[in-house]
PDB file of C-alpha atoms in Angstrom:
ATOM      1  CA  UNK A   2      91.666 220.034 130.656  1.00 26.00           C
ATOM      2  CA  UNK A   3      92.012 216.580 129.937  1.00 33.00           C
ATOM      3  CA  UNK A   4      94.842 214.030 129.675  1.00 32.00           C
ATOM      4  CA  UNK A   5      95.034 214.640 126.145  1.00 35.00           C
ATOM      5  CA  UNK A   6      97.817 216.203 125.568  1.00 32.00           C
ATOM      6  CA  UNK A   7      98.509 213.062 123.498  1.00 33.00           C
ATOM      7  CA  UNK A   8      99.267 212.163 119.631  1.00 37.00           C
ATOM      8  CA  UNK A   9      95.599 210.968 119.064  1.00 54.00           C
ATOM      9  CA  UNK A  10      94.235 211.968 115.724  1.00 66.00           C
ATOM     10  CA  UNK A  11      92.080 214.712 117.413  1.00 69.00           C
ATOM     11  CA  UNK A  12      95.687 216.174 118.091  1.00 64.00           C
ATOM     12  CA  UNK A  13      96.956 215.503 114.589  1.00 71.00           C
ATOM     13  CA  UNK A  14      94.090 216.556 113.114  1.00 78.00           C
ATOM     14  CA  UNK A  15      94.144 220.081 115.216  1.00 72.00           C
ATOM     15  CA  UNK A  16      98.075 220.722 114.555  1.00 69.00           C
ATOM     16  CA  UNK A  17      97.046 222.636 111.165  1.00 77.00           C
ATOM     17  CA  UNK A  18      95.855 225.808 110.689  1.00 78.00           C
ATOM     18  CA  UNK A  19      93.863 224.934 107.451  1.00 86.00           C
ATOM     19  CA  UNK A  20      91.939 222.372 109.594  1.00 87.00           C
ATOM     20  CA  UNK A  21      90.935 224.521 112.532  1.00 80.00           C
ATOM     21  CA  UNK A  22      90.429 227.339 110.828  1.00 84.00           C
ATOM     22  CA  UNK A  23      87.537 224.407 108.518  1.00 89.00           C
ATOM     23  CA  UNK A  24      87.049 223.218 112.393  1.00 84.00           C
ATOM     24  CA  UNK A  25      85.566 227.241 112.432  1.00 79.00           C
ATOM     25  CA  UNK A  26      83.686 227.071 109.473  1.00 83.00           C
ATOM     26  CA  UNK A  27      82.209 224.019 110.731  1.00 84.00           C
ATOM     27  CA  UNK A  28      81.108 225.839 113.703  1.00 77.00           C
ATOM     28  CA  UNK A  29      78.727 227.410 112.024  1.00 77.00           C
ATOM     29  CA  UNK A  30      77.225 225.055 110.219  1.00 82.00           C
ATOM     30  CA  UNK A  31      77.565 222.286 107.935  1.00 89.00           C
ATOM     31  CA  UNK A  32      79.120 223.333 104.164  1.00 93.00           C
ATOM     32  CA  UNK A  33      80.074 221.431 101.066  1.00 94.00           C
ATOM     33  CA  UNK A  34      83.664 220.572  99.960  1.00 94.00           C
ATOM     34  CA  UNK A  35      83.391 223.877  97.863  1.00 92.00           C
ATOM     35  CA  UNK A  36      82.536 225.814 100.152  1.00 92.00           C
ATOM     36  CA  UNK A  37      85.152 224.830 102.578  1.00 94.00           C
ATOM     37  CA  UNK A  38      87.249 224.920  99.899  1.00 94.00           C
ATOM     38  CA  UNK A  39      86.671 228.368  98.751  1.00 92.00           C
ATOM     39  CA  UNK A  40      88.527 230.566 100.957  1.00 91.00           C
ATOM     40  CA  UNK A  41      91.704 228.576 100.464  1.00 91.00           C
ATOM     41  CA  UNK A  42      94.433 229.305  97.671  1.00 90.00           C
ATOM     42  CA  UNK A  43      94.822 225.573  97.292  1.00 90.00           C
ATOM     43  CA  UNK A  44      94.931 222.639  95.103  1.00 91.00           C
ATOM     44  CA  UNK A  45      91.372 221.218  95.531  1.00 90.00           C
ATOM     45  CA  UNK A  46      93.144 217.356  96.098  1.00 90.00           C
ATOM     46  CA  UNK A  47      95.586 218.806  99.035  1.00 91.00           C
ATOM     47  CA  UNK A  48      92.065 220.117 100.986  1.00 94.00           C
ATOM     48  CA  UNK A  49      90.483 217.021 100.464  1.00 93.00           C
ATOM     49  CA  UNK A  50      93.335 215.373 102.022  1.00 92.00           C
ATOM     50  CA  UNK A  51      92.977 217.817 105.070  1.00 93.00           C
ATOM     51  CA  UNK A  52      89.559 216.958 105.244  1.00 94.00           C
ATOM     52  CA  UNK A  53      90.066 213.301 105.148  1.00 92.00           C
ATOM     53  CA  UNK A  54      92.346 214.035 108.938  1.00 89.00           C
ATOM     54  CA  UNK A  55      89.439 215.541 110.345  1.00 89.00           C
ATOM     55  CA  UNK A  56      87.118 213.359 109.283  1.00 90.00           C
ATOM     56  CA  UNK A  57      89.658 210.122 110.365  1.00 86.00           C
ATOM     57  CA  UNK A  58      89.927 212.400 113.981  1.00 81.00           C
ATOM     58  CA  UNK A  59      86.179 212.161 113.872  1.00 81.00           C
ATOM     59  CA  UNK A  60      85.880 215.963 114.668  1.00 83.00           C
ATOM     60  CA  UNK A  61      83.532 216.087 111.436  1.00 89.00           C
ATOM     61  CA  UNK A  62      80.908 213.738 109.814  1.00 90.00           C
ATOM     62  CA  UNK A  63      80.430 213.835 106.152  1.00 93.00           C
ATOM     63  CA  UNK A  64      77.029 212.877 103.708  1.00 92.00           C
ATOM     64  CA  UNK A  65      77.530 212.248 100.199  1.00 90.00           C
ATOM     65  CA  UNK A  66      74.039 213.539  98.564  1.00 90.00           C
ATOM     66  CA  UNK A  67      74.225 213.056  94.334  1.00 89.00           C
ATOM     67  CA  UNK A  68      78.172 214.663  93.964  1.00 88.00           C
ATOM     68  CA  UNK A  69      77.820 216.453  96.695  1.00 91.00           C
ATOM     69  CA  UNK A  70      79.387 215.832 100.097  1.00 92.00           C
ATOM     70  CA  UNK A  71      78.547 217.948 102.924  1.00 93.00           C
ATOM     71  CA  UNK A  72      80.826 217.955 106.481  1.00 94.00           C
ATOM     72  CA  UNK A  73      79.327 219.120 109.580  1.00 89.00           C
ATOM     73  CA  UNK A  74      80.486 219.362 112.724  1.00 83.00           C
ATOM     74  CA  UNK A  75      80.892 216.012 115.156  1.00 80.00           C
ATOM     75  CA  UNK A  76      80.409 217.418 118.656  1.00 69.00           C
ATOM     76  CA  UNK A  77      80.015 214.678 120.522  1.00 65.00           C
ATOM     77  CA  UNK A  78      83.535 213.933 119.619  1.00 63.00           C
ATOM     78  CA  UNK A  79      84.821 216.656 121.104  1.00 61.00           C
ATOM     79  CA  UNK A  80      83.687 215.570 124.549  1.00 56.00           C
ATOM     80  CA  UNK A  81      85.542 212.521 124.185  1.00 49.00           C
ATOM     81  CA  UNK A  82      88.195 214.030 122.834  1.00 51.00           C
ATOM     82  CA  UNK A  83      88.713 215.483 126.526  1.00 53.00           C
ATOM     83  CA  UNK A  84      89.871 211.754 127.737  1.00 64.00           C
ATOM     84  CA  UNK A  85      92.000 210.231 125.229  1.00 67.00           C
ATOM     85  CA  UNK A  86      91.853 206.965 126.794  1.00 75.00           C
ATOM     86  CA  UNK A  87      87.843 207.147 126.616  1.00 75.00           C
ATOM     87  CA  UNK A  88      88.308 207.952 123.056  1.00 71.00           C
ATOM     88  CA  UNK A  89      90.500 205.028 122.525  1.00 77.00           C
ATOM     89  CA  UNK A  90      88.403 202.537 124.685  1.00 83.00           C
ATOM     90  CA  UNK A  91      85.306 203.708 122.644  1.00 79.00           C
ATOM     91  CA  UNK A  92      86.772 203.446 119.427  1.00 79.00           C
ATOM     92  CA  UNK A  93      88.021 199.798 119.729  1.00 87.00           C
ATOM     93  CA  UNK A  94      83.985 198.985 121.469  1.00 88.00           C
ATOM     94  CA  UNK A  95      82.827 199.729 118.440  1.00 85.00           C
ATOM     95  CA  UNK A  96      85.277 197.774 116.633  1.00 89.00           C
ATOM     96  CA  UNK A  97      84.381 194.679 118.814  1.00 92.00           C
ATOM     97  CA  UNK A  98      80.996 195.602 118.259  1.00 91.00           C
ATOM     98  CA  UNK A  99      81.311 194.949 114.248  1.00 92.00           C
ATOM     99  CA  UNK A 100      83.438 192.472 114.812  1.00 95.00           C
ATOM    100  CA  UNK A 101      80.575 190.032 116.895  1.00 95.00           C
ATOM    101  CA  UNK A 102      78.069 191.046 114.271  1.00 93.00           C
ATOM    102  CA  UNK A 103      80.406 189.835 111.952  1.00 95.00           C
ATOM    103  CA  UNK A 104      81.426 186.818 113.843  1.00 96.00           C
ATOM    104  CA  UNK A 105      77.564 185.652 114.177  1.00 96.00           C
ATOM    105  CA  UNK A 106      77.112 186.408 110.748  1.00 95.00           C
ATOM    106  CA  UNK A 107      79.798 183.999 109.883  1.00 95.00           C
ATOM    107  CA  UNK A 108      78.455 181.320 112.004  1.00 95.00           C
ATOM    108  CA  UNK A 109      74.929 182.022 110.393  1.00 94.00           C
ATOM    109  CA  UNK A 110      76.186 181.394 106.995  1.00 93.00           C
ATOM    110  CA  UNK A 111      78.046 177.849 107.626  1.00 90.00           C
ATOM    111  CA  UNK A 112      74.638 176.891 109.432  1.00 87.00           C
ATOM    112  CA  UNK A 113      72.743 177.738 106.746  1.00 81.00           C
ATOM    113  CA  UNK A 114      75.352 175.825 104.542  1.00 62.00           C
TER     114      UNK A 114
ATOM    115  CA  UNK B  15     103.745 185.570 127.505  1.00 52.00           C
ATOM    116  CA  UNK B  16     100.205 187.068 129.103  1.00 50.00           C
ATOM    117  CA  UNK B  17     101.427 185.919 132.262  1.00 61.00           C
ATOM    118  CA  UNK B  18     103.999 188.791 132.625  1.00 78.00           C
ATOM    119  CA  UNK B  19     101.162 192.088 130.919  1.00 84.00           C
ATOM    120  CA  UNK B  20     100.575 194.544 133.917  1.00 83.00           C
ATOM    121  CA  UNK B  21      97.407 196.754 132.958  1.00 82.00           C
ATOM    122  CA  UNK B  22      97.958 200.193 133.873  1.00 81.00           C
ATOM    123  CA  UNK B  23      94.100 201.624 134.056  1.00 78.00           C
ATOM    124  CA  UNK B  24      95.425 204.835 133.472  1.00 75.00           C
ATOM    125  CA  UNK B  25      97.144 203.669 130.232  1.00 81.00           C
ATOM    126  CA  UNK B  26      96.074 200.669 129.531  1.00 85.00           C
ATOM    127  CA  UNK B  27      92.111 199.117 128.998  1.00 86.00           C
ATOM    128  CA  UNK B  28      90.665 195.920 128.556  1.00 89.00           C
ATOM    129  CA  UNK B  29      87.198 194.783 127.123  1.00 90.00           C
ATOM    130  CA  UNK B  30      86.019 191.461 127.879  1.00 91.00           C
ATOM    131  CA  UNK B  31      82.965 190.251 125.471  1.00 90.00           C
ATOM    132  CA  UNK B  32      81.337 186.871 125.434  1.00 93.00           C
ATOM    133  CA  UNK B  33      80.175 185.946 121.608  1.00 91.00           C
ATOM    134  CA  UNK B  34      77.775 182.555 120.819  1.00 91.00           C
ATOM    135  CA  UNK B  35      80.197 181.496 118.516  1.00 93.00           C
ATOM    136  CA  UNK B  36      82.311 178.735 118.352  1.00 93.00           C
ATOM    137  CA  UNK B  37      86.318 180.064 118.682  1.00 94.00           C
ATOM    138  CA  UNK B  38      87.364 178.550 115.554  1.00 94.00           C
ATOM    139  CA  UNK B  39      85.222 181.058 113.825  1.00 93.00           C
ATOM    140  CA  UNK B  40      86.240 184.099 116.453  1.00 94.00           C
ATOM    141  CA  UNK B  41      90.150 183.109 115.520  1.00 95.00           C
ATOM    142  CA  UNK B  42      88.899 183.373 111.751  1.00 93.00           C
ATOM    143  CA  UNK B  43      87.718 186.429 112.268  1.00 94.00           C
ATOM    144  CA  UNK B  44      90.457 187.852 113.588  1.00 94.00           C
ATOM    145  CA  UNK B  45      93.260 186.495 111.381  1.00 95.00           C
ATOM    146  CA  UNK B  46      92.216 186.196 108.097  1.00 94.00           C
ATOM    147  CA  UNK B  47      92.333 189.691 105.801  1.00 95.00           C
ATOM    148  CA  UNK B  48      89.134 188.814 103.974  1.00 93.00           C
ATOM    149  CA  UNK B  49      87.524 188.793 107.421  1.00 93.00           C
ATOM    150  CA  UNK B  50      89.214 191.957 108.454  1.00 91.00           C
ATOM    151  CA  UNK B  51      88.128 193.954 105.865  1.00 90.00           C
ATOM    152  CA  UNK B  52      84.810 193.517 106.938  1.00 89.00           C
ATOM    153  CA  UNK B  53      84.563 194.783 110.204  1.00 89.00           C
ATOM    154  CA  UNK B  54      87.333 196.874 111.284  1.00 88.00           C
ATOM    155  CA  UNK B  55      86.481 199.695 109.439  1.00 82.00           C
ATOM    156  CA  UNK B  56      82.744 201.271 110.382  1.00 74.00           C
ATOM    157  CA  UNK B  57      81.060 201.208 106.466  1.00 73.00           C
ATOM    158  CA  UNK B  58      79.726 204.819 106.559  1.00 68.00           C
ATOM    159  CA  UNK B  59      83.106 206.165 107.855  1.00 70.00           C
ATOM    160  CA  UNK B  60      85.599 204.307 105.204  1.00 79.00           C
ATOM    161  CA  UNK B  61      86.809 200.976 104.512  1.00 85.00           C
ATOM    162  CA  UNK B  62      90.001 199.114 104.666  1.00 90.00           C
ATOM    163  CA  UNK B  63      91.968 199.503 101.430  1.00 92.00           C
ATOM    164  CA  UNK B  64      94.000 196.614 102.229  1.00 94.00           C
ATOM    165  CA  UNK B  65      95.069 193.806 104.526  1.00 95.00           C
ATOM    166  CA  UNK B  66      97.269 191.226 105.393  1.00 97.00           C
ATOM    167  CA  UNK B  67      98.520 189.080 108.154  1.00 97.00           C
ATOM    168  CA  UNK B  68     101.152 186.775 108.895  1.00 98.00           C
ATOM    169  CA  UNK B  69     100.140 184.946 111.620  1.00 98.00           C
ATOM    170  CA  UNK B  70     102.849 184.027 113.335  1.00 98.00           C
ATOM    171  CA  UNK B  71     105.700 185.781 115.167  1.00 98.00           C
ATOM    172  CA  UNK B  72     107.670 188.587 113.608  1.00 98.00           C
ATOM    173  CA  UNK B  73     104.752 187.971 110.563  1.00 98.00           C
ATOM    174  CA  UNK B  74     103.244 191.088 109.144  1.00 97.00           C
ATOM    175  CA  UNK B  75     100.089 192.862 109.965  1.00 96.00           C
ATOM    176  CA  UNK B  76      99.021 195.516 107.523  1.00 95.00           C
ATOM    177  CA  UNK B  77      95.704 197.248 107.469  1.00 91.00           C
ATOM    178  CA  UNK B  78      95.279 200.353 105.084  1.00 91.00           C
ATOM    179  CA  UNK B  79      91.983 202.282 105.108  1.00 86.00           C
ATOM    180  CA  UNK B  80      90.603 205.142 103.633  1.00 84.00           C
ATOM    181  CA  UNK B  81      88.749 207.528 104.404  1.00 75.00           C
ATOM    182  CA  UNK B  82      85.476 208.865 102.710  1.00 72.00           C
ATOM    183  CA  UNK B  83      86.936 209.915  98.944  1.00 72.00           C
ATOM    184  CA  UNK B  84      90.270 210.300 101.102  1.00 74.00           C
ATOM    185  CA  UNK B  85      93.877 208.890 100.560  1.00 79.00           C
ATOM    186  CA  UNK B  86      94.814 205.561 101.599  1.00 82.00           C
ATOM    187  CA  UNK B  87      96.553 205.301 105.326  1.00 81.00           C
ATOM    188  CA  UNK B  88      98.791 202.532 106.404  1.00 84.00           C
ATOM    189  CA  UNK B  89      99.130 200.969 109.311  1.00 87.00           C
ATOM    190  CA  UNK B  90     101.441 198.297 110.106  1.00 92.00           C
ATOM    191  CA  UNK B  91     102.423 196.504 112.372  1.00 94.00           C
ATOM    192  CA  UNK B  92     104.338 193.278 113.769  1.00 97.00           C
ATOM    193  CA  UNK B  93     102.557 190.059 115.066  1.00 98.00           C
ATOM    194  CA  UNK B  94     105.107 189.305 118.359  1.00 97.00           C
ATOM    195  CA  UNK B  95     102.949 186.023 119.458  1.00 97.00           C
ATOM    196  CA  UNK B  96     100.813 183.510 118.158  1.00 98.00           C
ATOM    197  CA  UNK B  97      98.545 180.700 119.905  1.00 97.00           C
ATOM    198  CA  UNK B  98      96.243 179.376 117.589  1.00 97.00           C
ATOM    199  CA  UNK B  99      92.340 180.201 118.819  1.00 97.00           C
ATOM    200  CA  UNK B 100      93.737 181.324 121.872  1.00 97.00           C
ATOM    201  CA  UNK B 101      96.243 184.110 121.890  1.00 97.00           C
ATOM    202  CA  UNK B 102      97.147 186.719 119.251  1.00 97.00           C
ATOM    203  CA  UNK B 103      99.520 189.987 120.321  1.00 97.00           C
ATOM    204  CA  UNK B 104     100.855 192.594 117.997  1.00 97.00           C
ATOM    205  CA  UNK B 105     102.343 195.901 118.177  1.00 95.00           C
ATOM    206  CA  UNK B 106     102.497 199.111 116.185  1.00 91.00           C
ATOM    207  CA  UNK B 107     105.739 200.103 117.942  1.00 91.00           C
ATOM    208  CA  UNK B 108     107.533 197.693 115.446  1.00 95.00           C
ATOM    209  CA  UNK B 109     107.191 196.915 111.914  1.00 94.00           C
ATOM    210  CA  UNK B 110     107.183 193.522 110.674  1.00 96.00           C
ATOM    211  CA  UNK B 111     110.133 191.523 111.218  1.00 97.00           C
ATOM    212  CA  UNK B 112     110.752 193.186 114.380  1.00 97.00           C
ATOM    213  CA  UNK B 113     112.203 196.269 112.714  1.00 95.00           C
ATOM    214  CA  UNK B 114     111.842 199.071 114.471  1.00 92.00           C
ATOM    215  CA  UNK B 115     109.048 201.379 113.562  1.00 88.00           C
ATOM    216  CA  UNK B 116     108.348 205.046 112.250  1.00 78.00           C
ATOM    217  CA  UNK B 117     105.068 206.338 113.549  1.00 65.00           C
ATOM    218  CA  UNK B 118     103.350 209.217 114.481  1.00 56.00           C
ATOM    219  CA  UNK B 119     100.058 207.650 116.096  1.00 65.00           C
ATOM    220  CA  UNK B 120     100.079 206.554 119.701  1.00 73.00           C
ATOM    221  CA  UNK B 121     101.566 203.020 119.406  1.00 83.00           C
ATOM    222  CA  UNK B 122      99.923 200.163 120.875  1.00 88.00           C
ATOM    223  CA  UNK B 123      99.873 196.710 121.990  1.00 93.00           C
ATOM    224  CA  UNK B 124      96.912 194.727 121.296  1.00 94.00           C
ATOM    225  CA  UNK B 125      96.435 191.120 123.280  1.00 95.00           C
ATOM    226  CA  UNK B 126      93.608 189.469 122.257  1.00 95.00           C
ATOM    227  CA  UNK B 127      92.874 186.025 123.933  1.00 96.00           C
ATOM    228  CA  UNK B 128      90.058 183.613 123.584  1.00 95.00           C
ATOM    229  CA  UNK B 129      88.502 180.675 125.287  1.00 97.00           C
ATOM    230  CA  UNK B 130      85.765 178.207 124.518  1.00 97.00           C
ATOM    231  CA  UNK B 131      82.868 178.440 127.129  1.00 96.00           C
ATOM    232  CA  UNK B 132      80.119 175.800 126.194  1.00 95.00           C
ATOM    233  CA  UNK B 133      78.584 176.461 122.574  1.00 92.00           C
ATOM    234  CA  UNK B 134      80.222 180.050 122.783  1.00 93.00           C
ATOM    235  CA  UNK B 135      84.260 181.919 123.378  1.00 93.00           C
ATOM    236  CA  UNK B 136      84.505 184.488 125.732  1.00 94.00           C
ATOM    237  CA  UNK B 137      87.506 186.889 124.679  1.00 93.00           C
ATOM    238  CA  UNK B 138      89.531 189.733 126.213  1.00 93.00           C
ATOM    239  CA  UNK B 139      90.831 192.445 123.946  1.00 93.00           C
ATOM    240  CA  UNK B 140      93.783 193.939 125.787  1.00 92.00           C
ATOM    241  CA  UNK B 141      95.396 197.868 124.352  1.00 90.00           C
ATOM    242  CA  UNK B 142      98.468 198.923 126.132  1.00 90.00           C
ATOM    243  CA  UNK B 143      99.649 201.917 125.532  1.00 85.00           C
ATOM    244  CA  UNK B 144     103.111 203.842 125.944  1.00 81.00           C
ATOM    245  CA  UNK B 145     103.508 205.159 129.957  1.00 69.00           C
ATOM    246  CA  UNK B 146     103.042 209.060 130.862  1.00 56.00           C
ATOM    247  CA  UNK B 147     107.055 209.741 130.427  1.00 49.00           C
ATOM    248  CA  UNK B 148     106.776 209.583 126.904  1.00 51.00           C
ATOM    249  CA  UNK B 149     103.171 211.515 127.143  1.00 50.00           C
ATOM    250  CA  UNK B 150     105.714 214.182 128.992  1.00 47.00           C
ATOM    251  CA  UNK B 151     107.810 214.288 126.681  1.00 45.00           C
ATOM    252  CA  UNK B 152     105.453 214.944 123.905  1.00 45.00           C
ATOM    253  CA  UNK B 153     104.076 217.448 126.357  1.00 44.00           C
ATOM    254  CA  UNK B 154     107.566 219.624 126.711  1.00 43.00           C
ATOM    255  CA  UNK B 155     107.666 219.535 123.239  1.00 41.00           C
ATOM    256  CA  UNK B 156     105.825 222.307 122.996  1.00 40.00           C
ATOM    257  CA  UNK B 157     103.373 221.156 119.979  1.00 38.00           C
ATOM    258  CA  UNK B 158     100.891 219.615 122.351  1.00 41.00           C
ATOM    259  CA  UNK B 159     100.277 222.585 124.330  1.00 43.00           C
ATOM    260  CA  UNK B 160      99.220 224.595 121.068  1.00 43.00           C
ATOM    261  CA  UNK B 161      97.116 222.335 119.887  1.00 44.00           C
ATOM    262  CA  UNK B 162      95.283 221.701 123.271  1.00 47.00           C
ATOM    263  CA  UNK B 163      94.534 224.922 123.263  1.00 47.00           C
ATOM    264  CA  UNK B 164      92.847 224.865 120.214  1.00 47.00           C
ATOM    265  CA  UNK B 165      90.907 221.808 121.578  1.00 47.00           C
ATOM    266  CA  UNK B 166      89.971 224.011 124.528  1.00 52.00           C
ATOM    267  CA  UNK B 167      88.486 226.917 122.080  1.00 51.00           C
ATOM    268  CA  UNK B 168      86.888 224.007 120.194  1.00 48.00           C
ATOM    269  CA  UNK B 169      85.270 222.146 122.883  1.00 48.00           C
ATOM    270  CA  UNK B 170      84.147 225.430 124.304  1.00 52.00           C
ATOM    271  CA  UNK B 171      82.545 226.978 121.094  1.00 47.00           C
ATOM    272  CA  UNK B 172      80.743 223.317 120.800  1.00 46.00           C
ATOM    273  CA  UNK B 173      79.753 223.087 123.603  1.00 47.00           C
ATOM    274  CA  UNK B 174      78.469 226.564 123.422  1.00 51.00           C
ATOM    275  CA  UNK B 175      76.197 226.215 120.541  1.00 47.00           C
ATOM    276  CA  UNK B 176      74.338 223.088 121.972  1.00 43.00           C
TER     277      UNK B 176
END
């Protein structure tokens, strides 16, 4: 495929077999923390951390409804995730995107001053 | 420095933006941690945990985030050159100080310069990135090619249930 044979966080994120094997639980369809976290002899704090890499590698979304937080699958990552320097360019856009909002925000508030 | 940056479109990418703000405030923006916090990081995705900057050459730049309920991540860097409202470069291939750094991210080079264009600043963010001789190495290693396969499955099975 792809170019990406790279050290992007989809790569880190896919270099464990706890994650991909979540990445396949995910497949299915969104689950909660617990659930993901059920068929793993683990401390619950070391699978949080594993879910924290996929989610930072974008390959999942989470929602936080009441305690709850559900992950679900991010495919549209994926496709990106075939071009690593698409991934990269896209990820700093949207950084530059915040970053004007901010900006004019900034000059909104000393106008308003 | 710009002067002597060759862009390598297969490496390398630039984005060019034009904001209606005057470049004082874009340099702000930029430089200051209290601004940083509050953009580099999309809110529903995590926040940064902490930040500084040193603006000037060899100075620090350190911006932790977190992710979701996740543990913080650092990333630091070194500021290599400094033009007030007008240029700003740092790396991630050195720590502050110009010490060389430990990493396992893709490194990068970030040049970000600025102009003033009537009531507004047009600026170029530049990301240069490490050339395909290190992506080869990496490659040989052996570790890539397992996990690309999994990408393969992955992007597959997606791809498969849309």
């Amino acid at each position: 495929m792809v170019q990406s044979a790279v050290a992007d966080e989809v790569f880190h994120a896919l270099a464990s077999s706890t994650r991909r094997r979540v990445l396949e639980q995910l497949s299915v369809g969104p689950a909660t923390v617990s659930e993901l976290a059920a068929p793993f002899d683990m401390a619950l704090p070391s699978f949080v951390q594993h879910l924290s890499v996929l989610e930072r590698s974008r390959l999942v979304k989470s929602r936080k409804r009441g305690r709850v937080r559900t992950y679900e699958i991010a495919p549209e990552r994926f496709a990106v995730a075939e071009d690593w320097l698409m991934a990269r360019r896209q990820l700093w856009e949207a950084r530059l995107d915040r970053f004007d909002q901010y900006v004019k925000q900034l000059k909104d508030e000393e106008s308003g001053s | 420095m710009s002067q002597h940056v060759t862009i390598d479109p297969t490496l390398d990418f630039a984005i060019e933006r034009f904001i209606d703000a005057p470049t004082r405030l874009v340099w702000d923006a930029l430089t200051r941690p209290e601004h940083l916090k509050e953009w580099y990081m999309p809110r529903q995705w995590g926040r940064v945990t902490h930040a500084e900057m040193d603006v000037r050459p060899g100075g620090i730049l350190r911006i932790d985030i977190a992710v979701g309920d996740g543990p913080e991540v650092p990333n630091l860097g070194c500021i290599l050159d400094v033009e007030p409202m007008k240029r700003l470069v740092w790396t991630s291939m050195l720590f502050p100080g110009y010490r060389p750094a430990v990493f396992d991210d893709i490194p990068i080079t970030a040049i970000i310069t600025m102009e003033s264009v009537g009531s507004g600043t047009r600026y170029v963010f530049t990301a240069l990135h490490r050339n395909e001789a290190d992506l080869e190495a990496n490659k040989s290693s052996g570790f890539y090619a397992g996990t690309e396969i999994a990408i393969d499955q992955f992007v597959e099975h997606v791809k498969s249930m849309a």
